[in-house]
């Protein structure tokens, strides 16, 4: 072991996708939750790990909150809001959140995620890998308003082999 070269990168952060990343992200940002809900008194606030949205009717109120949240993050948690991803938008135009485009009265899938699954269907020739990809996509798609998209996806697949696997997801969404 003496001659074993050991290089450790002590950079910032925890690897993405690691359960400890999610856990520590939630613990670390708990103070932010408290600040937003109790100090700023924001009623409609949703956070998942490091992504969050705030809903309010008044754009000026949101502009003011954005400044206060940025100051809180810098002063207390040594974090910053991502300048390219921090936007104040009307829900009539839709907003990206957790892989979905969220509108006032409906939720759609991101176009790039739809294109990814279509490419996988065209490229993959292993049934098990393709089934896993399609099942994962359909489980994700069940949270959006995209019944016709799922039917179109069925048209791209072989009905004989796929009908039972995929139709199960279609029925779950249709009946719920």
PDB file of C-alpha atoms in Angstrom:
ATOM      1  CA  UNK A   1       0.000   0.000   0.000  1.00  0.00           C
ATOM      2  CA  UNK A   2       2.950   2.355   0.472  1.00  0.00           C
ATOM      3  CA  UNK A   3       3.601   2.605  -3.269  1.00  0.00           C
ATOM      4  CA  UNK A   4      -0.052   2.897  -4.226  1.00  0.00           C
ATOM      5  CA  UNK A   5      -0.644   6.342  -5.761  1.00  0.00           C
ATOM      6  CA  UNK A   6      -3.619   7.967  -4.118  1.00  0.00           C
ATOM      7  CA  UNK A   7      -5.245  10.962  -5.726  1.00  0.00           C
ATOM      8  CA  UNK A   8      -8.334  12.414  -4.158  1.00  0.00           C
ATOM      9  CA  UNK A   9     -10.242  15.330  -5.602  1.00  0.00           C
ATOM     10  CA  UNK A  10     -11.531  17.433  -2.725  1.00  0.00           C
ATOM     11  CA  UNK A  11     -13.635  19.653  -4.984  1.00  0.00           C
ATOM     12  CA  UNK A  12     -16.974  21.070  -3.985  1.00  0.00           C
ATOM     13  CA  UNK A  13     -20.172  19.071  -3.873  1.00  0.00           C
ATOM     14  CA  UNK A  14     -21.336  15.483  -3.807  1.00  0.00           C
ATOM     15  CA  UNK A  15     -21.709  13.290  -6.915  1.00  0.00           C
ATOM     16  CA  UNK A  16     -25.034  13.750  -8.721  1.00  0.00           C
ATOM     17  CA  UNK A  17     -27.521  10.901  -8.457  1.00  0.00           C
ATOM     18  CA  UNK A  18     -26.090   9.720  -5.167  1.00  0.00           C
ATOM     19  CA  UNK A  19     -28.727   9.261  -2.452  1.00  0.00           C
ATOM     20  CA  UNK A  20     -26.511  11.124  -0.033  1.00  0.00           C
ATOM     21  CA  UNK A  21     -26.565  14.079  -2.452  1.00  0.00           C
ATOM     22  CA  UNK A  22     -30.338  14.228  -2.195  1.00  0.00           C
ATOM     23  CA  UNK A  23     -30.331  13.759   1.552  1.00  0.00           C
ATOM     24  CA  UNK A  24     -27.674  16.378   2.271  1.00  0.00           C
ATOM     25  CA  UNK A  25     -29.242  18.731  -0.266  1.00  0.00           C
ATOM     26  CA  UNK A  26     -32.511  18.538   1.635  1.00  0.00           C
ATOM     27  CA  UNK A  27     -30.826  18.963   5.004  1.00  0.00           C
ATOM     28  CA  UNK A  28     -28.653  21.856   3.837  1.00  0.00           C
ATOM     29  CA  UNK A  29     -31.548  23.695   2.174  1.00  0.00           C
ATOM     30  CA  UNK A  30     -33.921  23.235   5.099  1.00  0.00           C
ATOM     31  CA  UNK A  31     -33.012  26.752   6.271  1.00  0.00           C
ATOM     32  CA  UNK A  32     -34.033  28.076   2.860  1.00  0.00           C
ATOM     33  CA  UNK A  33     -37.415  26.354   3.210  1.00  0.00           C
ATOM     34  CA  UNK A  34     -37.930  27.966   6.599  1.00  0.00           C
ATOM     35  CA  UNK A  35     -36.871  31.380   5.302  1.00  0.00           C
ATOM     36  CA  UNK A  36     -39.207  31.275   2.303  1.00  0.00           C
ATOM     37  CA  UNK A  37     -42.236  29.855   4.119  1.00  0.00           C
ATOM     38  CA  UNK A  38     -41.982  31.684   7.470  1.00  0.00           C
ATOM     39  CA  UNK A  39     -39.969  34.846   6.915  1.00  0.00           C
ATOM     40  CA  UNK A  40     -41.119  35.758   3.417  1.00  0.00           C
ATOM     41  CA  UNK A  41     -44.523  34.157   4.098  1.00  0.00           C
ATOM     42  CA  UNK A  42     -44.770  32.595   0.644  1.00  0.00           C
ATOM     43  CA  UNK A  43     -47.743  30.267   0.486  1.00  0.00           C
ATOM     44  CA  UNK A  44     -47.066  28.476  -2.823  1.00  0.00           C
ATOM     45  CA  UNK A  45     -43.504  27.147  -2.691  1.00  0.00           C
ATOM     46  CA  UNK A  46     -42.301  23.756  -3.941  1.00  0.00           C
ATOM     47  CA  UNK A  47     -38.756  22.421  -3.678  1.00  0.00           C
ATOM     48  CA  UNK A  48     -37.255  19.130  -4.812  1.00  0.00           C
ATOM     49  CA  UNK A  49     -33.595  18.861  -3.746  1.00  0.00           C
ATOM     50  CA  UNK A  50     -32.069  21.983  -5.372  1.00  0.00           C
ATOM     51  CA  UNK A  51     -34.892  22.927  -7.758  1.00  0.00           C
ATOM     52  CA  UNK A  52     -37.699  25.105  -6.508  1.00  0.00           C
ATOM     53  CA  UNK A  53     -40.615  27.178  -7.757  1.00  0.00           C
ATOM     54  CA  UNK A  54     -42.629  29.929  -6.164  1.00  0.00           C
ATOM     55  CA  UNK A  55     -46.087  30.890  -7.356  1.00  0.00           C
ATOM     56  CA  UNK A  56     -47.605  34.335  -6.860  1.00  0.00           C
ATOM     57  CA  UNK A  57     -49.882  36.645  -8.829  1.00  0.00           C
ATOM     58  CA  UNK A  58     -47.711  39.757  -8.441  1.00  0.00           C
ATOM     59  CA  UNK A  59     -44.533  39.931 -10.558  1.00  0.00           C
ATOM     60  CA  UNK A  60     -43.113  42.772  -8.441  1.00  0.00           C
ATOM     61  CA  UNK A  61     -43.545  40.652  -5.313  1.00  0.00           C
ATOM     62  CA  UNK A  62     -41.641  37.819  -7.017  1.00  0.00           C
ATOM     63  CA  UNK A  63     -38.873  40.193  -8.126  1.00  0.00           C
ATOM     64  CA  UNK A  64     -38.492  41.371  -4.542  1.00  0.00           C
ATOM     65  CA  UNK A  65     -38.496  37.790  -3.213  1.00  0.00           C
ATOM     66  CA  UNK A  66     -35.858  36.781  -5.749  1.00  0.00           C
ATOM     67  CA  UNK A  67     -33.509  39.498  -4.442  1.00  0.00           C
ATOM     68  CA  UNK A  68     -34.139  38.513  -0.814  1.00  0.00           C
ATOM     69  CA  UNK A  69     -33.653  34.802  -1.531  1.00  0.00           C
ATOM     70  CA  UNK A  70     -30.409  35.499  -3.396  1.00  0.00           C
ATOM     71  CA  UNK A  71     -29.110  37.537  -0.441  1.00  0.00           C
ATOM     72  CA  UNK A  72     -30.165  34.818   2.012  1.00  0.00           C
ATOM     73  CA  UNK A  73     -28.435  32.106   0.003  1.00  0.00           C
ATOM     74  CA  UNK A  74     -25.184  34.069  -0.312  1.00  0.00           C
ATOM     75  CA  UNK A  75     -25.056  35.273   3.297  1.00  0.00           C
ATOM     76  CA  UNK A  76     -26.283  32.141   5.082  1.00  0.00           C
ATOM     77  CA  UNK A  77     -25.639  29.117   2.869  1.00  0.00           C
ATOM     78  CA  UNK A  78     -22.803  30.355   0.631  1.00  0.00           C
ATOM     79  CA  UNK A  79     -24.865  29.485  -2.473  1.00  0.00           C
ATOM     80  CA  UNK A  80     -26.088  31.447  -5.474  1.00  0.00           C
ATOM     81  CA  UNK A  81     -29.108  31.210  -7.721  1.00  0.00           C
ATOM     82  CA  UNK A  82     -28.184  30.099 -11.237  1.00  0.00           C
ATOM     83  CA  UNK A  83     -28.559  33.254 -13.316  1.00  0.00           C
ATOM     84  CA  UNK A  84     -29.605  31.409 -16.508  1.00  0.00           C
ATOM     85  CA  UNK A  85     -32.149  29.180 -14.788  1.00  0.00           C
ATOM     86  CA  UNK A  86     -33.745  31.690 -12.415  1.00  0.00           C
ATOM     87  CA  UNK A  87     -36.705  33.215 -14.214  1.00  0.00           C
ATOM     88  CA  UNK A  88     -39.989  34.850 -13.379  1.00  0.00           C
ATOM     89  CA  UNK A  89     -42.573  33.651 -15.890  1.00  0.00           C
ATOM     90  CA  UNK A  90     -46.291  33.478 -16.331  1.00  0.00           C
ATOM     91  CA  UNK A  91     -47.727  29.973 -16.074  1.00  0.00           C
ATOM     92  CA  UNK A  92     -49.682  30.726 -19.228  1.00  0.00           C
ATOM     93  CA  UNK A  93     -46.328  30.504 -21.042  1.00  0.00           C
ATOM     94  CA  UNK A  94     -45.237  27.404 -19.147  1.00  0.00           C
ATOM     95  CA  UNK A  95     -42.279  26.795 -16.893  1.00  0.00           C
ATOM     96  CA  UNK A  96     -39.709  23.966 -16.841  1.00  0.00           C
ATOM     97  CA  UNK A  97     -39.679  22.063 -13.563  1.00  0.00           C
ATOM     98  CA  UNK A  98     -38.387  18.545 -12.849  1.00  0.00           C
ATOM     99  CA  UNK A  99     -38.513  17.404 -16.465  1.00  0.00           C
ATOM    100  CA  UNK A 100     -41.954  18.806 -17.211  1.00  0.00           C
ATOM    101  CA  UNK A 101     -43.370  21.953 -18.783  1.00  0.00           C
ATOM    102  CA  UNK A 102     -45.868  23.182 -16.219  1.00  0.00           C
ATOM    103  CA  UNK A 103     -48.716  25.405 -17.364  1.00  0.00           C
ATOM    104  CA  UNK A 104     -51.565  26.918 -15.413  1.00  0.00           C
ATOM    105  CA  UNK A 105     -54.040  24.160 -16.268  1.00  0.00           C
ATOM    106  CA  UNK A 106     -51.969  21.294 -17.630  1.00  0.00           C
ATOM    107  CA  UNK A 107     -48.549  19.613 -17.572  1.00  0.00           C
ATOM    108  CA  UNK A 108     -46.566  18.478 -20.610  1.00  0.00           C
ATOM    109  CA  UNK A 109     -43.333  16.561 -21.094  1.00  0.00           C
ATOM    110  CA  UNK A 110     -40.200  18.354 -22.221  1.00  0.00           C
ATOM    111  CA  UNK A 111     -39.769  18.059 -25.978  1.00  0.00           C
ATOM    112  CA  UNK A 112     -36.156  16.839 -25.625  1.00  0.00           C
ATOM    113  CA  UNK A 113     -37.303  13.934 -23.415  1.00  0.00           C
ATOM    114  CA  UNK A 114     -39.867  12.914 -26.024  1.00  0.00           C
ATOM    115  CA  UNK A 115     -37.190  13.032 -28.724  1.00  0.00           C
ATOM    116  CA  UNK A 116     -34.825  10.914 -26.584  1.00  0.00           C
ATOM    117  CA  UNK A 117     -37.302   8.054 -26.221  1.00  0.00           C
ATOM    118  CA  UNK A 118     -38.135   8.163 -29.941  1.00  0.00           C
ATOM    119  CA  UNK A 119     -34.422   7.882 -30.749  1.00  0.00           C
ATOM    120  CA  UNK A 120     -34.083   4.930 -28.355  1.00  0.00           C
ATOM    121  CA  UNK A 121     -37.007   3.159 -30.012  1.00  0.00           C
ATOM    122  CA  UNK A 122     -35.373   3.614 -33.424  1.00  0.00           C
ATOM    123  CA  UNK A 123     -31.851   2.578 -32.335  1.00  0.00           C
ATOM    124  CA  UNK A 124     -32.184  -0.175 -29.715  1.00  0.00           C
ATOM    125  CA  UNK A 125     -32.673  -3.729 -30.942  1.00  0.00           C
ATOM    126  CA  UNK A 126     -32.520  -5.492 -27.563  1.00  0.00           C
ATOM    127  CA  UNK A 127     -36.076  -6.103 -26.332  1.00  0.00           C
ATOM    128  CA  UNK A 128     -35.195  -6.045 -22.611  1.00  0.00           C
ATOM    129  CA  UNK A 129     -33.279  -2.766 -22.790  1.00  0.00           C
ATOM    130  CA  UNK A 130     -35.944  -1.180 -24.948  1.00  0.00           C
ATOM    131  CA  UNK A 131     -38.738  -2.413 -22.672  1.00  0.00           C
ATOM    132  CA  UNK A 132     -36.974  -0.958 -19.632  1.00  0.00           C
ATOM    133  CA  UNK A 133     -36.523   2.388 -21.388  1.00  0.00           C
ATOM    134  CA  UNK A 134     -40.122   2.539 -22.574  1.00  0.00           C
ATOM    135  CA  UNK A 135     -41.508   1.470 -19.188  1.00  0.00           C
ATOM    136  CA  UNK A 136     -39.408   4.133 -17.464  1.00  0.00           C
ATOM    137  CA  UNK A 137     -40.544   6.745 -19.942  1.00  0.00           C
ATOM    138  CA  UNK A 138     -44.204   5.782 -19.533  1.00  0.00           C
ATOM    139  CA  UNK A 139     -43.938   5.900 -15.734  1.00  0.00           C
ATOM    140  CA  UNK A 140     -42.502   9.424 -16.088  1.00  0.00           C
ATOM    141  CA  UNK A 141     -45.143  10.342 -18.684  1.00  0.00           C
ATOM    142  CA  UNK A 142     -47.991   9.330 -16.351  1.00  0.00           C
ATOM    143  CA  UNK A 143     -47.439  12.583 -14.465  1.00  0.00           C
ATOM    144  CA  UNK A 144     -48.180  14.650 -17.573  1.00  0.00           C
ATOM    145  CA  UNK A 145     -51.182  15.212 -19.801  1.00  0.00           C
ATOM    146  CA  UNK A 146     -49.994  13.183 -22.784  1.00  0.00           C
ATOM    147  CA  UNK A 147     -52.386  10.322 -23.480  1.00  0.00           C
ATOM    148  CA  UNK A 148     -52.222  10.880 -27.253  1.00  0.00           C
ATOM    149  CA  UNK A 149     -48.428  10.917 -27.150  1.00  0.00           C
ATOM    150  CA  UNK A 150     -48.431   7.527 -25.423  1.00  0.00           C
ATOM    151  CA  UNK A 151     -50.801   6.174 -28.066  1.00  0.00           C
ATOM    152  CA  UNK A 152     -48.493   7.493 -30.801  1.00  0.00           C
ATOM    153  CA  UNK A 153     -45.595   5.797 -29.035  1.00  0.00           C
ATOM    154  CA  UNK A 154     -47.571   2.539 -29.198  1.00  0.00           C
ATOM    155  CA  UNK A 155     -47.850   2.997 -32.966  1.00  0.00           C
ATOM    156  CA  UNK A 156     -44.040   3.116 -33.162  1.00  0.00           C
ATOM    157  CA  UNK A 157     -43.781  -0.217 -31.364  1.00  0.00           C
ATOM    158  CA  UNK A 158     -44.722  -3.753 -32.390  1.00  0.00           C
ATOM    159  CA  UNK A 159     -48.256  -4.276 -31.066  1.00  0.00           C
ATOM    160  CA  UNK A 160     -47.921  -8.040 -30.626  1.00  0.00           C
ATOM    161  CA  UNK A 161     -45.001  -8.025 -28.210  1.00  0.00           C
ATOM    162  CA  UNK A 162     -45.557  -4.635 -26.619  1.00  0.00           C
ATOM    163  CA  UNK A 163     -49.286  -4.415 -26.228  1.00  0.00           C
ATOM    164  CA  UNK A 164     -49.546  -6.010 -22.780  1.00  0.00           C
ATOM    165  CA  UNK A 165     -46.516  -4.200 -21.296  1.00  0.00           C
ATOM    166  CA  UNK A 166     -47.316  -0.728 -22.579  1.00  0.00           C
ATOM    167  CA  UNK A 167     -51.099  -0.871 -22.471  1.00  0.00           C
ATOM    168  CA  UNK A 168     -50.914  -1.407 -18.701  1.00  0.00           C
ATOM    169  CA  UNK A 169     -49.485   2.140 -18.342  1.00  0.00           C
ATOM    170  CA  UNK A 170     -52.029   3.600 -20.744  1.00  0.00           C
ATOM    171  CA  UNK A 171     -54.935   2.116 -18.771  1.00  0.00           C
ATOM    172  CA  UNK A 172     -53.555   3.346 -15.440  1.00  0.00           C
ATOM    173  CA  UNK A 173     -53.399   6.931 -16.737  1.00  0.00           C
ATOM    174  CA  UNK A 174     -56.723   6.706 -18.579  1.00  0.00           C
ATOM    175  CA  UNK A 175     -58.613   5.380 -15.551  1.00  0.00           C
ATOM    176  CA  UNK A 176     -57.057   7.795 -13.046  1.00  0.00           C
TER     177      UNK A 176
END
